[in-house]
Coordinates of C-alpha atoms in Angstrom, one line a residue:
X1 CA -22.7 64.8 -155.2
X2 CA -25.7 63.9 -152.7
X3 CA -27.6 66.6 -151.2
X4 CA -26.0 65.9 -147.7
X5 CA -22.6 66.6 -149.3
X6 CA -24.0 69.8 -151.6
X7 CA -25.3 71.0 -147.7
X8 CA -21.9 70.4 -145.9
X9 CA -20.0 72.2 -148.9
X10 CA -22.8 74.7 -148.7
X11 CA -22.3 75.6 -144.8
X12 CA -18.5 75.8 -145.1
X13 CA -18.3 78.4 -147.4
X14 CA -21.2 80.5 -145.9
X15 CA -19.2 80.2 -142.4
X16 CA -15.7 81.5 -144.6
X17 CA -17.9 84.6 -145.2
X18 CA -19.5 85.2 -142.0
X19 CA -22.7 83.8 -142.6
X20 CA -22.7 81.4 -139.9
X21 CA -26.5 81.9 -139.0
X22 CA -27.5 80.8 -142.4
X23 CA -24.7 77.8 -142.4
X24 CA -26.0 76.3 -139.3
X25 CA -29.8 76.8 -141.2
X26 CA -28.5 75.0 -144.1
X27 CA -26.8 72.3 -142.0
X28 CA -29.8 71.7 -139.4
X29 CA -33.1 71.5 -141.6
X30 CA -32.3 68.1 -143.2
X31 CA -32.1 67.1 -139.5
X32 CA -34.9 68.5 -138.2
X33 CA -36.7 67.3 -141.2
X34 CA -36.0 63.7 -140.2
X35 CA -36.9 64.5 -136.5
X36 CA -40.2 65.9 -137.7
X37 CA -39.7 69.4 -135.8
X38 CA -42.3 70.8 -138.1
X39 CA -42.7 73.9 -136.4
X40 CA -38.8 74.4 -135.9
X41 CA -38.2 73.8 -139.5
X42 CA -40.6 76.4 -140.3
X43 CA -39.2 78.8 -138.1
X44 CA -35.7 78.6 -139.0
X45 CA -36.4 78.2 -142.7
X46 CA -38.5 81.7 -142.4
X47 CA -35.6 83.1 -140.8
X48 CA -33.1 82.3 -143.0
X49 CA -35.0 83.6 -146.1
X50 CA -35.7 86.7 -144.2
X51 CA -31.6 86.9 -144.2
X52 CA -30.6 86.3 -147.3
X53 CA -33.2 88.2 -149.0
X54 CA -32.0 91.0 -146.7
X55 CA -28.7 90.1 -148.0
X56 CA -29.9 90.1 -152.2
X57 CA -31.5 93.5 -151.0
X58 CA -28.2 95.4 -149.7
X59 CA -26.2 93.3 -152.3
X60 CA -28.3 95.8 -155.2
X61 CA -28.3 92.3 -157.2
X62 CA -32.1 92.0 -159.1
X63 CA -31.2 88.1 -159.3
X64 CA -31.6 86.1 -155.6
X65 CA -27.8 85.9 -155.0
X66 CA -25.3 87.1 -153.5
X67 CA -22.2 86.5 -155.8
X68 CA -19.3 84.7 -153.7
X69 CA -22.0 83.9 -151.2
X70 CA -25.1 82.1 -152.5
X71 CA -27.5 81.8 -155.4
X72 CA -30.8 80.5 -156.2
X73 CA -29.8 76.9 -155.1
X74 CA -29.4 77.8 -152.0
X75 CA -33.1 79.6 -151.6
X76 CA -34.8 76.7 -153.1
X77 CA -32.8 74.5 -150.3
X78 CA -33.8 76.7 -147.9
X79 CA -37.7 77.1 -149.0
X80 CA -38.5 73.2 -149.8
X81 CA -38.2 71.9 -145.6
X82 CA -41.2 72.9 -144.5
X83 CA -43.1 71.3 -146.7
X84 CA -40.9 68.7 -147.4
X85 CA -41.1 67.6 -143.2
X86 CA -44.7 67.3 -143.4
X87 CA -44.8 64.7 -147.0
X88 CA -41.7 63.3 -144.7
X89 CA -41.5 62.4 -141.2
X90 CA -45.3 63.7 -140.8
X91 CA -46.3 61.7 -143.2
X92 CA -48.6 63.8 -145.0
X93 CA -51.1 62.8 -148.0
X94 CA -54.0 64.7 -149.4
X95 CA -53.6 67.1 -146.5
X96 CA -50.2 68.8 -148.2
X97 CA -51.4 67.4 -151.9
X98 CA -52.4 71.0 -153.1
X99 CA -49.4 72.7 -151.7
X100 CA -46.8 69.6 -153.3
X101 CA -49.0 70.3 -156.7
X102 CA -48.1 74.0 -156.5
X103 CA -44.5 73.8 -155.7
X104 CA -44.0 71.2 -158.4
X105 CA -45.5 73.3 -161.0
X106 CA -43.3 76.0 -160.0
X107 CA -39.7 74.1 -159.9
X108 CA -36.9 75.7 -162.3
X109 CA -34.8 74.0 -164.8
X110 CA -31.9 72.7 -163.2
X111 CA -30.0 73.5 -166.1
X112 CA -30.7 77.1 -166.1
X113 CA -30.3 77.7 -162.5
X114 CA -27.2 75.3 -161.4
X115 CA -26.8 71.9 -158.6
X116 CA -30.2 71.9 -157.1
X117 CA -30.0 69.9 -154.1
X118 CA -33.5 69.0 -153.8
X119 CA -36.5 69.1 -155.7
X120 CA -40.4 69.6 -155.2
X121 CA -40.8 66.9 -157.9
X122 CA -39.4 64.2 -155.4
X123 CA -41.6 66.2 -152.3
X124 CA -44.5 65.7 -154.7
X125 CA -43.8 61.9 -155.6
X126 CA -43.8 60.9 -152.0
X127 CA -47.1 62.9 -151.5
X128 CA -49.0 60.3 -153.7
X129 CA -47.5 57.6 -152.0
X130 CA -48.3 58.7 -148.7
X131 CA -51.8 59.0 -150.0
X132 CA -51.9 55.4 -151.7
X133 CA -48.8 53.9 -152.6
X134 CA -50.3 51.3 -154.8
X135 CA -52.9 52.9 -156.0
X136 CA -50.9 56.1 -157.6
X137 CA -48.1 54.5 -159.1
X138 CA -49.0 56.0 -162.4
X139 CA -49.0 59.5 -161.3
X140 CA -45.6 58.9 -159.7
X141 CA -44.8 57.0 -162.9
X142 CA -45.7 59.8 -164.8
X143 CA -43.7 62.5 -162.9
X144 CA -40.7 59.5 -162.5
X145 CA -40.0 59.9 -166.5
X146 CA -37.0 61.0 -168.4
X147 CA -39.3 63.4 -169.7
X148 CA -39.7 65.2 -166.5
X149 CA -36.2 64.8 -164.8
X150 CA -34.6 65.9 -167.8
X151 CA -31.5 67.7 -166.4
X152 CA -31.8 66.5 -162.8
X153 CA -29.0 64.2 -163.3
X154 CA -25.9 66.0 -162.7
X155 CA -27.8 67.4 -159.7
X156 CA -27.4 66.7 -155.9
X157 CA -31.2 65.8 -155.9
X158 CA -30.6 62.9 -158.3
X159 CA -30.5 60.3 -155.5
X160 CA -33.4 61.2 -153.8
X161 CA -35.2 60.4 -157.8
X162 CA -33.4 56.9 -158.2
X163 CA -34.5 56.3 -154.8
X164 CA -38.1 57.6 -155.4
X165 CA -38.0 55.3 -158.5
X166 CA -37.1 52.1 -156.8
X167 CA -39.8 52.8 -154.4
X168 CA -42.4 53.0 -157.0
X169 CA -40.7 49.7 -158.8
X170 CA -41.2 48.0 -154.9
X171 CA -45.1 49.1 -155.0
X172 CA -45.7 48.5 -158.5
X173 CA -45.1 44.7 -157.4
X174 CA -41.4 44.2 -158.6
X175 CA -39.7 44.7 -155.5
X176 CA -36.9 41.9 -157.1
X177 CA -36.3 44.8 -160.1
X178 CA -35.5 47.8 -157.7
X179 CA -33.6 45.0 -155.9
X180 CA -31.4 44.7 -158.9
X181 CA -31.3 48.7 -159.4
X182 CA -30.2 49.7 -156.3
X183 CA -27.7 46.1 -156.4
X184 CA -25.9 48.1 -159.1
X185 CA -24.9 51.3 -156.9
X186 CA -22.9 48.6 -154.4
X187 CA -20.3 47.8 -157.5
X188 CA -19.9 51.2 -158.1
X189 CA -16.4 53.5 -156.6
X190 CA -19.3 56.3 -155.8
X191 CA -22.5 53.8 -155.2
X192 CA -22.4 54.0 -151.2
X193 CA -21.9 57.0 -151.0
X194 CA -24.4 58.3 -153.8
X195 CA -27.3 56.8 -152.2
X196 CA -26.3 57.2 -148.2
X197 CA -28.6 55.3 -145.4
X198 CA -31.5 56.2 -147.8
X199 CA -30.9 53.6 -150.0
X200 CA -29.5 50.9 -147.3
X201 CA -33.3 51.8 -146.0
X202 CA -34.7 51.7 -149.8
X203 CA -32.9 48.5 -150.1
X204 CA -34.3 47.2 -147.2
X205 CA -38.0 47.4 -148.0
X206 CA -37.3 45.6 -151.2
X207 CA -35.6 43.1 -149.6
X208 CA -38.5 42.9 -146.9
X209 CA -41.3 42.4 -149.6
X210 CA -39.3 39.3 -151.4
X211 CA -39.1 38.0 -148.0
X212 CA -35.3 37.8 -147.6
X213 CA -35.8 38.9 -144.3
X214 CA -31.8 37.7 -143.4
X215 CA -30.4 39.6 -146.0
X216 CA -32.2 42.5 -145.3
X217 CA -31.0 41.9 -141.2
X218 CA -27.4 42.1 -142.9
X219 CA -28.0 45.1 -144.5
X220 CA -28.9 46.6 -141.5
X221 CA -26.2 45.6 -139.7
X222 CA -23.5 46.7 -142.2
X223 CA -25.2 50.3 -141.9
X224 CA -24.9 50.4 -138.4
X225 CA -21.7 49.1 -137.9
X226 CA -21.3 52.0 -140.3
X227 CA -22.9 54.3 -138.9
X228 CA -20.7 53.2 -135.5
X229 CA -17.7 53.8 -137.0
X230 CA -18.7 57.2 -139.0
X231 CA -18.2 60.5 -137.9
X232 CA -21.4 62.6 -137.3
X233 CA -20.7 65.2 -139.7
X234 CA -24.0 65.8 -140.6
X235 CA -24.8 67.9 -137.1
X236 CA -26.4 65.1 -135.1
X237 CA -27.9 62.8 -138.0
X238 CA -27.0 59.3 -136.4
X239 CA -29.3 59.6 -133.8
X240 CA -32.3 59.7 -136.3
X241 CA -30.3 56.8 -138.2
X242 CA -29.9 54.8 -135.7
X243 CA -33.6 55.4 -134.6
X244 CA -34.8 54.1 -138.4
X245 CA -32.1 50.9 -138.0
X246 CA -33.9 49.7 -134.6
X247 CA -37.6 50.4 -136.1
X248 CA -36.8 48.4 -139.3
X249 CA -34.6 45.9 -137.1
X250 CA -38.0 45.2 -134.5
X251 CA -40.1 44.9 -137.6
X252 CA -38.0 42.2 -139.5
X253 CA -37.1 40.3 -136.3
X254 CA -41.0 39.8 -135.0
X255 CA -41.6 38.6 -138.6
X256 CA -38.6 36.0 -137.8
X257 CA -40.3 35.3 -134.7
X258 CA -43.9 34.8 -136.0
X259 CA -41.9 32.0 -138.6
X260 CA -40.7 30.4 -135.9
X261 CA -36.8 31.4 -136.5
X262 CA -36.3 33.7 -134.2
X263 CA -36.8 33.9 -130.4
X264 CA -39.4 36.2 -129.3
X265 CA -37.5 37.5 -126.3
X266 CA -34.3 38.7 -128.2
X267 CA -36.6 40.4 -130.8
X268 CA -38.1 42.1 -128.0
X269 CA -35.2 44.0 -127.2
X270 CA -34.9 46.5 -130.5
X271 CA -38.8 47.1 -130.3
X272 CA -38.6 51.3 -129.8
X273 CA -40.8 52.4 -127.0
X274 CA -44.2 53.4 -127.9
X275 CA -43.5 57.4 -127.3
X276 CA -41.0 56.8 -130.2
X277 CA -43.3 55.8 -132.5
X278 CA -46.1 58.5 -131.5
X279 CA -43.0 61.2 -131.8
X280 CA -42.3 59.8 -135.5
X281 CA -45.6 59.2 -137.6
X282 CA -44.2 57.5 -140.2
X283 CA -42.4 55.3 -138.4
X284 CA -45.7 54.2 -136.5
X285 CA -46.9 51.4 -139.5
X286 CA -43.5 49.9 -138.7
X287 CA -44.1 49.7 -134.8
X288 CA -47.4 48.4 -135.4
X289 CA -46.5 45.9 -137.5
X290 CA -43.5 44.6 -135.1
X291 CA -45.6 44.9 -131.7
X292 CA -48.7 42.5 -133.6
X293 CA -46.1 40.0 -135.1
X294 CA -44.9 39.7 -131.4
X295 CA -48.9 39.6 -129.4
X296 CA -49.2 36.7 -132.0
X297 CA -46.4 34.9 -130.3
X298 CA -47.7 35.9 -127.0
X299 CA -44.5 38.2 -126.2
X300 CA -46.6 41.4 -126.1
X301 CA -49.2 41.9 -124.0
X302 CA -52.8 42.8 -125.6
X303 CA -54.4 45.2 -124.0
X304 CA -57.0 47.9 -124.8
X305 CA -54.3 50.6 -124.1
X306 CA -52.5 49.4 -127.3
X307 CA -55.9 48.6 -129.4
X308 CA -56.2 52.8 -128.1
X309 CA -52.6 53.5 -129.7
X310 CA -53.5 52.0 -132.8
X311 CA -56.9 53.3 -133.6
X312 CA -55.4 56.9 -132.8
X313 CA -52.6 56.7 -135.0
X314 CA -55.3 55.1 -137.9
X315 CA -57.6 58.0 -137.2
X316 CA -54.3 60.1 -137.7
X317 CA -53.6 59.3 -141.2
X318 CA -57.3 59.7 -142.1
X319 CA -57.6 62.8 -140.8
X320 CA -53.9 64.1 -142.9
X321 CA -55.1 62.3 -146.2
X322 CA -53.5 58.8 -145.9
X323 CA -56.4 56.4 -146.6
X324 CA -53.8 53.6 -147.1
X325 CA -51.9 53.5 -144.2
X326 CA -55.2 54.6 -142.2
X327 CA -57.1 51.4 -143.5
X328 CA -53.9 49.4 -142.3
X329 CA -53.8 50.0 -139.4
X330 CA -57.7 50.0 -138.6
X331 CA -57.1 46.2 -139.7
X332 CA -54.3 45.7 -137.4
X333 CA -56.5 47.3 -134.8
X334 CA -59.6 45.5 -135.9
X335 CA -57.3 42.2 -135.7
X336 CA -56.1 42.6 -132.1
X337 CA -59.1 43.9 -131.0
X338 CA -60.7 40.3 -132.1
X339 CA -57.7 38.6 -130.6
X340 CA -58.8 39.8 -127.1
X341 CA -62.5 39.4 -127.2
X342 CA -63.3 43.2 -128.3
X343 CA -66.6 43.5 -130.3
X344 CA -67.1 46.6 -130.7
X345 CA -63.7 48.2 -131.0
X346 CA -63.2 45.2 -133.6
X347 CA -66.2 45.6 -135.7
X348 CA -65.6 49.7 -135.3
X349 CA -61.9 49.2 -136.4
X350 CA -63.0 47.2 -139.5
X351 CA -65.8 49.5 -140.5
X352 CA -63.2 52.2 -141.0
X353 CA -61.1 50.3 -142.8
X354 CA -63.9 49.2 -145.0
X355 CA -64.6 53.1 -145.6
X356 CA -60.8 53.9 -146.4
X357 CA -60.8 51.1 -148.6
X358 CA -63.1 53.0 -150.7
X359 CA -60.6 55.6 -151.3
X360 CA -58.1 53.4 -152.8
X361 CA -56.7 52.2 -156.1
X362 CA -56.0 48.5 -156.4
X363 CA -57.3 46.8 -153.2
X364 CA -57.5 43.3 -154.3
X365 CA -55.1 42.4 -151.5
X366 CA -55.8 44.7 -148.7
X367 CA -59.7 43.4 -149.3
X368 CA -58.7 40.2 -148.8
X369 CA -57.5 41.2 -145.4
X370 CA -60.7 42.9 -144.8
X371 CA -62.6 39.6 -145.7
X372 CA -60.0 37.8 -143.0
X373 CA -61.1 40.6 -140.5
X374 CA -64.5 40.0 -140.7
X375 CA -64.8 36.5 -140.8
X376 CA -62.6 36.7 -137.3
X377 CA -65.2 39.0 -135.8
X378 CA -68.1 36.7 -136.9
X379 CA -66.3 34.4 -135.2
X380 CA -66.2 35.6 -132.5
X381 CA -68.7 34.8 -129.3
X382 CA -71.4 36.9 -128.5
X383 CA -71.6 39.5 -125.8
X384 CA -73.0 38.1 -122.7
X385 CA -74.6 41.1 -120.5
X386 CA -73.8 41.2 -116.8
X387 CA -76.5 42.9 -115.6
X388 CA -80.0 43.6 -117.3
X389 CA -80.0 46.7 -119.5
X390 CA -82.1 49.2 -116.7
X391 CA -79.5 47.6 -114.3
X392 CA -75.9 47.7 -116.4
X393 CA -74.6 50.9 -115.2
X394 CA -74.8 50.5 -111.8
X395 CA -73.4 47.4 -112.2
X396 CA -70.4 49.0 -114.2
X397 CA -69.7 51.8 -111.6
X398 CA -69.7 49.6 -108.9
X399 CA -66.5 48.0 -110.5
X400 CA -63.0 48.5 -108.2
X401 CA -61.3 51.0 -110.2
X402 CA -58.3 48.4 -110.6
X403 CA -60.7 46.3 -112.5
X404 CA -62.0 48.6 -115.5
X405 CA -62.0 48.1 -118.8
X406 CA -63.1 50.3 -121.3
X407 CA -63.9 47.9 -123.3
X408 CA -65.9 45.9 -121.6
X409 CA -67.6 48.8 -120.2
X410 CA -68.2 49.3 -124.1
X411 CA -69.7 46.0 -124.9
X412 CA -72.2 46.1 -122.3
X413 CA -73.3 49.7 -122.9
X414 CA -74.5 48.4 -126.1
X415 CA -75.9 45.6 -125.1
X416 CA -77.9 47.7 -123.1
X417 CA -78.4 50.2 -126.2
X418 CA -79.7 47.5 -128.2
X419 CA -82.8 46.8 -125.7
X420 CA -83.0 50.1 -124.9
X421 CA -81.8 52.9 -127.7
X422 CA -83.1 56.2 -126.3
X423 CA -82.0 56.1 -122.7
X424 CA -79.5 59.1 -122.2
X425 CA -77.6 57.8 -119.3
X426 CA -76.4 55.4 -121.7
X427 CA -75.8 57.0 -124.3
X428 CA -74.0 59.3 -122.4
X429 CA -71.8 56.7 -121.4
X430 CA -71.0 55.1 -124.6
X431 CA -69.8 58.7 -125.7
X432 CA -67.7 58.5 -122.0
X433 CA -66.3 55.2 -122.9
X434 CA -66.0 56.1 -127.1
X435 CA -63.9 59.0 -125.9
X436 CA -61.6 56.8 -124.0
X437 CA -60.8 54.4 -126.8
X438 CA -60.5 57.1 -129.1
X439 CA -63.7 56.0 -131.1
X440 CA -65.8 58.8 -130.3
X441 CA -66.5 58.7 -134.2
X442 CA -68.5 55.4 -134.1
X443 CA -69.9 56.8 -130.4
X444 CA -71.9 59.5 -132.0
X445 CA -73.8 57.7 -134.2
X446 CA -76.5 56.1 -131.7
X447 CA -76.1 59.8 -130.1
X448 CA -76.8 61.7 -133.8
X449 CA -80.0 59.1 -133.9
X450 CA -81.6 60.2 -130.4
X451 CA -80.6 63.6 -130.6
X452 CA -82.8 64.2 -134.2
X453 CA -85.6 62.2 -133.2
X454 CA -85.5 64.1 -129.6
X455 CA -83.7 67.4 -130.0
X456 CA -85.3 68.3 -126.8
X457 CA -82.9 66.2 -124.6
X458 CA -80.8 68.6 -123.1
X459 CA -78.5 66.0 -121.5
X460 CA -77.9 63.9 -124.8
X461 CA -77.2 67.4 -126.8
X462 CA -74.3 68.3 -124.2
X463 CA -72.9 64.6 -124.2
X464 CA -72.9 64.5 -127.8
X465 CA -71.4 68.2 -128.2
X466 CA -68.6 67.2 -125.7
X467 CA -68.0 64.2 -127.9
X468 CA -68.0 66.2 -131.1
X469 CA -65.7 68.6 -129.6
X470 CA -62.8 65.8 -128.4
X471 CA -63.4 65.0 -132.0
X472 CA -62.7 68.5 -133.4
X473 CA -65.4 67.5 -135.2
X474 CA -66.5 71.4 -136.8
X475 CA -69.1 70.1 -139.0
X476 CA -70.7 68.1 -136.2
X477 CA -71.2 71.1 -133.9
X478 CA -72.5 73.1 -136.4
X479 CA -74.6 70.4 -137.1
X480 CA -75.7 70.2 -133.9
X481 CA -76.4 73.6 -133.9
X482 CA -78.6 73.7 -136.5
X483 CA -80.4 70.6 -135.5
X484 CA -81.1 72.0 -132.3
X485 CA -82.1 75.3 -133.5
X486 CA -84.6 73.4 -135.9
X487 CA -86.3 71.2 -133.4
X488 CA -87.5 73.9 -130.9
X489 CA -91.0 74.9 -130.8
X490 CA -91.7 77.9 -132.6
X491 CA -90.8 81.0 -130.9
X492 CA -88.4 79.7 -128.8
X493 CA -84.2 79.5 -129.0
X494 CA -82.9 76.4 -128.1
X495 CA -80.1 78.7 -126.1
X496 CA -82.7 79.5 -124.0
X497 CA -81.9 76.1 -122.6
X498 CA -80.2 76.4 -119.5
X499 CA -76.7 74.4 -120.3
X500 CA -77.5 73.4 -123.6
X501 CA -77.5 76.9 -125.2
X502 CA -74.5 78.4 -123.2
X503 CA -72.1 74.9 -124.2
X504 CA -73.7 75.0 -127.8
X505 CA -73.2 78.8 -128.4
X506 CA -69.4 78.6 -127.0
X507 CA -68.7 75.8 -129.5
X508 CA -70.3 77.6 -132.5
X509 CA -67.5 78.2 -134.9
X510 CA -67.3 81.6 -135.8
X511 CA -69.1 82.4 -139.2

């Protein structure tokens, strides 16, 4: 019985006993979990363990049921969402590692406590893969074995194991063996059914890294014709299915298209808007990878409006703890940022990547992509300034508004930097124009530099606060802080400094 089915069985016979609140709870946070409605699954999962402990409480029980009602099944279903939608459609690493730990360590025998639907095991597995998903395939080797799933497999939560397990067969670099495993559910009476969309999606990806692109197209299609057909019993699920079937559909067809068997316009038409993707983190690597297969054919424009998408969504899964996926797409970034003549953004994107490298396990082929990346930006021609360094900013604000590019307006402010380091109107600008492209990181650096050696520069400590704080960047302003406090003259407060002191002192975090 999958854990959809366990839910729907679950609902119906809390609804027969007047428990509709906590039916429709059991019913709606799969969904929302796939929707990524962290904060709704957290709220409704809070709820509904509010009511059924109120319910264990009036029932006298000392055990958390309520006999004819529920039992401890349905609490761990009800506690593992919240969690669960953040190593899921948030896409979570290192960020929600501690807290998967935990709840492993803590999961009860199945055999002691009946058909557990879901497991913290499988919530902890995923985890490690959204931190490195070839670099920690021992780990979820390790937690994988029939030593540790021992009497999960009469349980609803055994798909979402054999599905975890083909997964790490895929990134272990046998995509053709969890193939063959999840080939063997198809001949089955139950198979379908046992593994659900899940493992039409699982099957999919190993498909998609053998390169049988067309059978994986088929696969699709069978599920959505499926899916078509269906009744949504599962209160609304199809919409998120048929939201996965076009993302993996755009990114299969723009492959097709970059080989040259596909055309580029039709392919064009399953690409999900951009808004999609930024709703759904962990669909994002997918839209990335369809939208630069398609610039390479020219059927996507290349702007610096998506070159800003991209570097925001890597600097997304660095900040949550997913150094792989991060240093992805800072490459992809890096690479379409050299495709339209983008220096800095390129050479920014490519240094980040080169740092999140550093955090992973077996990077022989994502260095080699690094390698590619660099040796396109040192290709690359040189940046030819437009106006003389003293002269570059006028020049720049004299632009028609219709005609700016942050970019540009980037390559040129250092340009300028370079003959001139310490002048704070441009330094000001770069952390302007670093803010705009969402690379208000690399911005700071030339900022940090002047700011130390001249910590009397009132104007270069506010423009380098203000980019600290569209960062979020903590640390920095109590870096900041302290620098600023250390390079007044003795006797003085460096809030005595009218504008300086008031911003700085605002932005101190408290303690």
């Amino acid at each position: 019985m999958p854990m959809w089915t366990w839910a729907g069985e679950t609902a119906s016979r809390l609804r027969a006993t007047g428990q509709v609140d906590l039916a429709e709870a059991v019913m709606s946070l799969p969904r929302l979990c796939e929707e990524g409605e962290a904060a709704r699954v957290e709220a409704v999962a809070r709820s509904a363990l509010r009511t059924a402990r109120r319910l264990v409480a009036e029932a006298g029980g000392d055990r958390a049921e309520v006999p004819g009602v529920f039992g401890p099944p349905t609490l761990l279903y009800l506690a593992h969402w919240p969690l669960a939608v953040r190593v899921g459609a948030l896409a979570e690493g290192r960020r929600s590692l501690d807290q998967a730990v935990a709840a492993a360590e803590g999961v009860p025998d199945p055999r002691a406590h009946g058909p557990l639907a879901v497991s913290a095991l499988e919530t902890l597995v995923r985890c490690h893969a959204n931190v490195d998903a070839g670099g920690t395939t021992s780990e979820r080797a390790e937690l994988l074995s029939s030593r540790r799933l021992a009497g999960w497999e009469q349980t609803p939560a055994w798909p979402s194991f054999c599905l975890a397990r083909a997964h790490l067969l895929i990134d272990e670099g046998r995509p053709d063996r969890a193939e063959a495993d999840l080939r063997r559910f198809e001949h089955t009476a139950t198979g379908p059914a046992f593994l659900g969309a899940e493992g039409v999606f699982t099957l999919v990806r190993a498909l998609r890294h053998q390169d049988k692109h067309t059978d994986a197209l088929e696969a699709l299609d069978r599920l959505e014709a499926e899916v078509a057909l269906g009744a949504d019993t599962h209160g609304g699920r199809h919409v998120a299915l048929r939201r996965l079937i076009r993302f993996e559909r755009a990114r299969l067809l723009s492959w097709l298209v970059r080989l040259g068997l596909y055309p580029s316009r039709e392919a064009i038409v399953p690409l999900p808007t951009v808004e999609e993707a930024e709703a759904h983190p962990s669909l994002r690597p997918a839209w990335v990878e369809a939208v630069e297969n398609l610039v390479c054919q020219g059927a996507v424009r290349n702007d610096w409006r998506l070159g800003v998408r991209v570097t925001t969504w890597s600097r997304y899964f660095e900040r949550v703890g997913a150094p792989r996926r991060g240093a992805e797409l800072a490459l992809a970034a890096a690479r379409l940022a050299a495709g339209r003549g983008a220096h800095w953004v390129a050479t920014c994107s490519a240094q980040r990547a080169e740092r999140l490298i550093g955090e992973l396990g077996r990077t022989e082929e994502i260095v080699g992509d690094l390698d590619e990346v660099r040796a396109m930006i040192g290709a690359m021609a040189p940046v030819q300034p437009l106006a003389s360094a003293d002269r570059i900013l006028e020049y720049l604000r004299a632009q028609p508004s219709d005609e700016v590019n942050p970019e540009e307006q980037a390559e040129q402010v250092n340009a300028a930097l370079a003959a001139i380091p310490h002048d704070t109107p441009l330094l000001t600008a770069l952390g302007q124009v670093g803010r705009t492209l969402m690379l208000s990181d690399a911005a700071t650096e030339p900022q940090w530099r002047h700011v130390r050696e001249r910590p009397g520069d009132q104007r270069a400590a506010l423009s380098l606060l203000e980019t600290l704080m569209h960062d979020n960047d903590t640390a920095g302003v109590r870096d900041l802080v302290r620098t600023l406090a250390a390079g007044v003259p003795h006797g003085d407060d460096y809030r005595a400094a009218p504008g300086v002191g008031a911003a700085v002192a605002s932005a101190r975090p408290a303690g």
